[in-house]
Amino acid sequence: MDSIHILVVEDDADINRLLCTILEEAGYACRAAFSGSEAMLWAEKYDYDLVLLDLMLPGLTGEEFLARIRTGKTMPIIVLSAKVAVDDRVNALGLGADDYITKPFDNREVLARVEAQLRRSRSFSPGGGGAELTWGSLRLSKEDHTVAVDGREVSLTAREFAILALLMEHPKRAFSRAQIYESVWGEEFMGDDNTVNVHVSNLRAKLGKAAPGEYIKTVWGIGFKMAEL
């Protein structure tokens, strides 16, 4: 099997080295970057399977890196930051992060979250059966990991893609936030509706920007489902 390549973006050399050691001992190949600008250069030159990203970086900030990279890349991005405020977490998720871990971190948790993200990403990658889902003008291809509305391609994060695929696979069914979280994140739902809400809101905005219309409907008291055709 080909190596899984992870870009570790952290300006503290000791923390960067620790993260790379944790990942390399688990069998992953790592590239260290010590600024947002350096990370952007590597990310534009090579395709990585996952990015571990600090927010407080010299050069390009983590938030700026997220905003730029999400214009064309969909690999999972896990933020690892000393910023613990809810607003910082919501902002990072809104910019396209797939997960958020606060510092100081537990080595085992970092590895577990990386593995969970890679499992989720691979389940929607080429080789997943070549399924194509359609709902009105909306097209989703699991084979090449693309989404298009009225022929206009929409760039989604891995989590947004997974949520849309789940809803499109069962377009008549309403999913609770807990069901979406446990299916897409692969973890037990702990009652935090905001995480799912932010990703669904971002997904709606991107689809609506490509072609105005309602694609995902809120079912009050339950959760979300595909809007009626």
GROMACS .gro file of C-alpha atoms in nm:
model
  229
    1MET     CA    1   0.000   0.000   0.000
    2ASP     CA    2   0.123   0.350  -0.080
    3SER     CA    3   0.243   0.565   0.208
    4ILE     CA    4   0.003   0.815   0.361
    5HIS     CA    5   0.157   1.163   0.353
    6ILE     CA    6   0.079   1.416   0.624
    7LEU     CA    7   0.179   1.782   0.628
    8VAL     CA    8   0.256   1.903   0.982
    9VAL     CA    9   0.234   2.282   1.009
   10GLU     CA   10   0.367   2.403   1.345
   11ASP     CA   11   0.619   2.683   1.409
   12ASP     CA   12   0.741   2.541   1.742
   13ALA     CA   13   1.023   2.308   1.638
   14ASP     CA   14   0.987   2.081   1.943
   15ILE     CA   15   0.612   2.034   1.896
   16ASN     CA   16   0.657   1.983   1.523
   17ARG     CA   17   0.921   1.718   1.587
   18LEU     CA   18   0.699   1.547   1.846
   19LEU     CA   19   0.400   1.535   1.609
   20CYS     CA   20   0.614   1.396   1.327
   21THR     CA   21   0.758   1.132   1.561
   22ILE     CA   22   0.408   1.024   1.675
   23LEU     CA   23   0.290   0.994   1.316
   24GLU     CA   24   0.603   0.832   1.174
   25GLU     CA   25   0.602   0.567   1.447
   26ALA     CA   26   0.246   0.487   1.335
   27GLY     CA   27   0.370   0.435   0.980
   28TYR     CA   28   0.287   0.770   0.819
   29ALA     CA   29   0.520   0.984   0.608
   30CYS     CA   30   0.550   1.342   0.734
   31ARG     CA   31   0.656   1.675   0.590
   32ALA     CA   32   0.730   1.947   0.845
   33ALA     CA   33   0.644   2.312   0.773
   34PHE     CA   34   0.720   2.591   1.018
   35SER     CA   35   0.513   2.877   0.876
   36GLY     CA   36   0.187   2.920   0.692
   37SER     CA   37   0.370   3.044   0.385
   38GLU     CA   38   0.596   2.737   0.375
   39ALA     CA   39   0.294   2.512   0.424
   40MET     CA   40   0.115   2.675   0.131
   41LEU     CA   41   0.417   2.617  -0.094
   42TRP     CA   42   0.427   2.246  -0.005
   43ALA     CA   43   0.050   2.205  -0.031
   44GLU     CA   44   0.041   2.363  -0.376
   45LYS     CA   45   0.331   2.150  -0.498
   46TYR     CA   46   0.222   1.811  -0.359
   47ASP     CA   47  -0.099   1.631  -0.265
   48TYR     CA   48  -0.118   1.540   0.103
   49ASP     CA   49  -0.362   1.294   0.259
   50LEU     CA   50  -0.405   1.509   0.570
   51VAL     CA   51  -0.281   1.835   0.724
   52LEU     CA   52  -0.217   1.902   1.094
   53LEU     CA   53  -0.238   2.280   1.130
   54ASP     CA   54  -0.148   2.528   1.403
   55LEU     CA   55  -0.329   2.864   1.380
   56MET     CA   56  -0.077   3.108   1.526
   57LEU     CA   57   0.189   3.092   1.255
   58PRO     CA   58   0.446   3.335   1.113
   59GLY     CA   59   0.383   3.450   0.758
   60LEU     CA   60   0.044   3.319   0.657
   61THR     CA   61  -0.176   3.251   0.962
   62GLY     CA   62  -0.352   2.919   1.001
   63GLU     CA   63  -0.684   3.086   0.923
   64GLU     CA   64  -0.542   3.238   0.604
   65PHE     CA   65  -0.397   2.901   0.504
   66LEU     CA   66  -0.739   2.738   0.551
   67ALA     CA   67  -0.917   3.000   0.344
   68ARG     CA   68  -0.669   2.970   0.057
   69ILE     CA   69  -0.625   2.593   0.051
   70ARG     CA   70  -0.999   2.527   0.052
   71THR     CA   71  -1.038   2.700  -0.284
   72GLY     CA   72  -0.894   2.388  -0.447
   73LYS     CA   73  -0.802   2.111  -0.199
   74THR     CA   74  -1.030   1.876  -0.008
   75MET     CA   75  -0.794   1.670   0.211
   76PRO     CA   76  -0.884   1.650   0.582
   77ILE     CA   77  -0.737   1.930   0.794
   78ILE     CA   78  -0.709   1.900   1.172
   79VAL     CA   79  -0.639   2.221   1.360
   80LEU     CA   80  -0.412   2.185   1.663
   81SER     CA   81  -0.414   2.515   1.849
   82ALA     CA   82  -0.373   2.687   2.184
   83LYS     CA   83  -0.678   2.897   2.097
   84VAL     CA   84  -0.955   2.749   2.311
   85ALA     CA   85  -1.241   2.998   2.265
   86VAL     CA   86  -1.558   2.869   2.103
   87ASP     CA   87  -1.543   3.152   1.848
   88ASP     CA   88  -1.197   3.037   1.735
   89ARG     CA   89  -1.319   2.679   1.692
   90VAL     CA   90  -1.631   2.785   1.503
   91ASN     CA   91  -1.428   3.016   1.281
   92ALA     CA   92  -1.176   2.742   1.194
   93LEU     CA   93  -1.455   2.496   1.113
   94GLY     CA   94  -1.626   2.763   0.906
   95LEU     CA   95  -1.308   2.815   0.705
   96GLY     CA   96  -1.288   2.445   0.623
   97ALA     CA   97  -1.120   2.261   0.913
   98ASP     CA   98  -1.250   1.907   0.966
   99ASP     CA   99  -1.153   1.877   1.332
  100TYR     CA  100  -1.009   2.090   1.613
  101ILE     CA  101  -0.780   1.979   1.896
  102THR     CA  102  -0.671   2.219   2.169
  103LYS     CA  103  -0.323   2.237   2.321
  104PRO     CA  104  -0.185   2.089   2.534
  105PHE     CA  105  -0.283   1.770   2.354
  106ASP     CA  106  -0.267   1.401   2.433
  107ASN     CA  107  -0.048   1.208   2.188
  108ARG     CA  108  -0.296   0.919   2.169
  109GLU     CA  109  -0.587   1.150   2.093
  110VAL     CA  110  -0.398   1.318   1.810
  111LEU     CA  111  -0.319   0.982   1.654
  112ALA     CA  112  -0.676   0.856   1.703
  113ARG     CA  113  -0.824   1.166   1.539
  114VAL     CA  114  -0.580   1.145   1.249
  115GLU     CA  115  -0.674   0.781   1.192
  116ALA     CA  116  -1.046   0.862   1.215
  117GLN     CA  117  -1.010   1.139   0.956
  118LEU     CA  118  -0.812   0.916   0.721
  119ARG     CA  119  -1.072   0.638   0.751
  120ARG     CA  120  -1.349   0.883   0.669
  121SER     CA  121  -1.155   1.034   0.381
  122ARG     CA  122  -1.067   0.696   0.228
  123SER     CA  123  -1.428   0.578   0.245
  124PHE     CA  124  -1.516   0.857   0.003
  125SER     CA  125  -1.209   0.827  -0.217
  126PRO     CA  126  -1.151   0.658  -0.556
  127GLY     CA  127  -1.211   0.285  -0.536
  128GLY     CA  128  -1.522   0.329  -0.318
  129GLY     CA  129  -1.747   0.157  -0.573
  130GLY     CA  130  -1.761   0.429  -0.837
  131ALA     CA  131  -2.109   0.531  -0.722
  132GLU     CA  132  -2.262   0.847  -0.862
  133LEU     CA  133  -2.551   1.005  -0.672
  134THR     CA  134  -2.797   1.250  -0.826
  135TRP     CA  135  -3.074   1.467  -0.680
  136GLY     CA  136  -3.224   1.714  -0.922
  137SER     CA  137  -2.941   1.922  -1.067
  138LEU     CA  138  -2.702   1.799  -0.798
  139ARG     CA  139  -2.442   1.535  -0.891
  140LEU     CA  140  -2.199   1.367  -0.652
  141SER     CA  141  -1.933   1.121  -0.765
  142LYS     CA  142  -1.765   0.903  -0.504
  143GLU     CA  143  -1.521   0.777  -0.765
  144ASP     CA  144  -1.348   1.108  -0.832
  145HIS     CA  145  -1.472   1.291  -0.520
  146THR     CA  146  -1.651   1.569  -0.709
  147VAL     CA  147  -1.977   1.755  -0.663
  148ALA     CA  148  -2.149   1.968  -0.925
  149VAL     CA  149  -2.469   2.174  -0.939
  150ASP     CA  150  -2.609   2.253  -1.284
  151GLY     CA  151  -2.272   2.144  -1.422
  152ARG     CA  152  -2.078   2.385  -1.196
  153GLU     CA  153  -1.822   2.204  -0.982
  154VAL     CA  154  -1.832   2.281  -0.608
  155SER     CA  155  -1.522   2.244  -0.389
  156LEU     CA  156  -1.611   2.077  -0.057
  157THR     CA  157  -1.412   1.966   0.244
  158ALA     CA  158  -1.398   1.594   0.323
  159ARG     CA  159  -1.657   1.638   0.598
  160GLU     CA  160  -1.892   1.843   0.381
  161PHE     CA  161  -1.863   1.582   0.105
  162ALA     CA  162  -1.938   1.302   0.352
  163ILE     CA  163  -2.245   1.481   0.490
  164LEU     CA  164  -2.381   1.547   0.142
  165ALA     CA  165  -2.317   1.187   0.035
  166LEU     CA  166  -2.500   1.058   0.343
  167LEU     CA  167  -2.804   1.276   0.275
  168MET     CA  168  -2.807   1.199  -0.098
  169GLU     CA  169  -2.784   0.825  -0.037
  170HIS     CA  170  -3.115   0.850   0.154
  171PRO     CA  171  -3.282   1.163   0.012
  172LYS     CA  172  -3.624   1.097   0.164
  173ARG     CA  173  -3.488   1.041   0.514
  174ALA     CA  174  -3.433   1.304   0.780
  175PHE     CA  175  -3.111   1.255   0.977
  176SER     CA  176  -3.065   1.384   1.331
  177ARG     CA  177  -2.752   1.578   1.415
  178ALA     CA  178  -2.639   1.284   1.628
  179GLN     CA  179  -2.682   1.043   1.335
  180ILE     CA  180  -2.489   1.273   1.102
  181TYR     CA  181  -2.210   1.322   1.355
  182GLU     CA  182  -2.170   0.954   1.436
  183SER     CA  183  -2.177   0.855   1.067
  184VAL     CA  184  -1.944   1.127   0.937
  185TRP     CA  185  -1.712   1.180   1.235
  186GLY     CA  186  -1.713   0.816   1.339
  187GLU     CA  187  -1.736   0.911   1.706
  188GLU     CA  188  -2.001   0.908   1.975
  189PHE     CA  189  -2.220   1.220   1.965
  190MET     CA  190  -2.176   1.423   2.286
  191GLY     CA  191  -2.463   1.667   2.232
  192ASP     CA  192  -2.271   1.945   2.050
  193ASP     CA  193  -2.515   2.047   1.774
  194ASN     CA  194  -2.294   2.337   1.669
  195THR     CA  195  -2.031   2.124   1.496
  196VAL     CA  196  -2.284   1.966   1.259
  197ASN     CA  197  -2.470   2.296   1.213
  198VAL     CA  198  -2.155   2.479   1.104
  199HIS     CA  199  -2.065   2.215   0.844
  200VAL     CA  200  -2.421   2.198   0.708
  201SER     CA  201  -2.434   2.579   0.691
  202ASN     CA  202  -2.106   2.588   0.496
  203LEU     CA  203  -2.232   2.313   0.265
  204ARG     CA  204  -2.556   2.500   0.195
  205ALA     CA  205  -2.367   2.823   0.126
  206LYS     CA  206  -2.132   2.658  -0.125
  207LEU     CA  207  -2.414   2.481  -0.310
  208GLY     CA  208  -2.624   2.798  -0.313
  209LYS     CA  209  -2.335   3.003  -0.446
  210ALA     CA  210  -2.290   2.760  -0.737
  211ALA     CA  211  -2.659   2.769  -0.827
  212PRO     CA  212  -2.921   2.947  -0.612
  213GLY     CA  213  -3.178   2.716  -0.459
  214GLU     CA  214  -3.258   2.501  -0.157
  215TYR     CA  215  -3.067   2.174  -0.147
  216ILE     CA  216  -3.071   2.076   0.221
  217LYS     CA  217  -3.383   2.123   0.430
  218THR     CA  218  -3.399   2.168   0.807
  219VAL     CA  219  -3.655   1.936   0.962
  220TRP     CA  220  -3.741   2.110   1.287
  221GLY     CA  221  -3.704   1.891   1.593
  222ILE     CA  222  -3.518   1.624   1.393
  223GLY     CA  223  -3.227   1.746   1.181
  224PHE     CA  224  -3.162   1.764   0.807
  225LYS     CA  225  -3.264   1.599   0.480
  226MET     CA  226  -3.246   1.671   0.109
  227ALA     CA  227  -3.497   1.935  -0.001
  228GLU     CA  228  -3.792   1.813  -0.205
  229LEU     CA  229  -3.753   1.830  -0.584
   0.00000   0.00000   0.00000
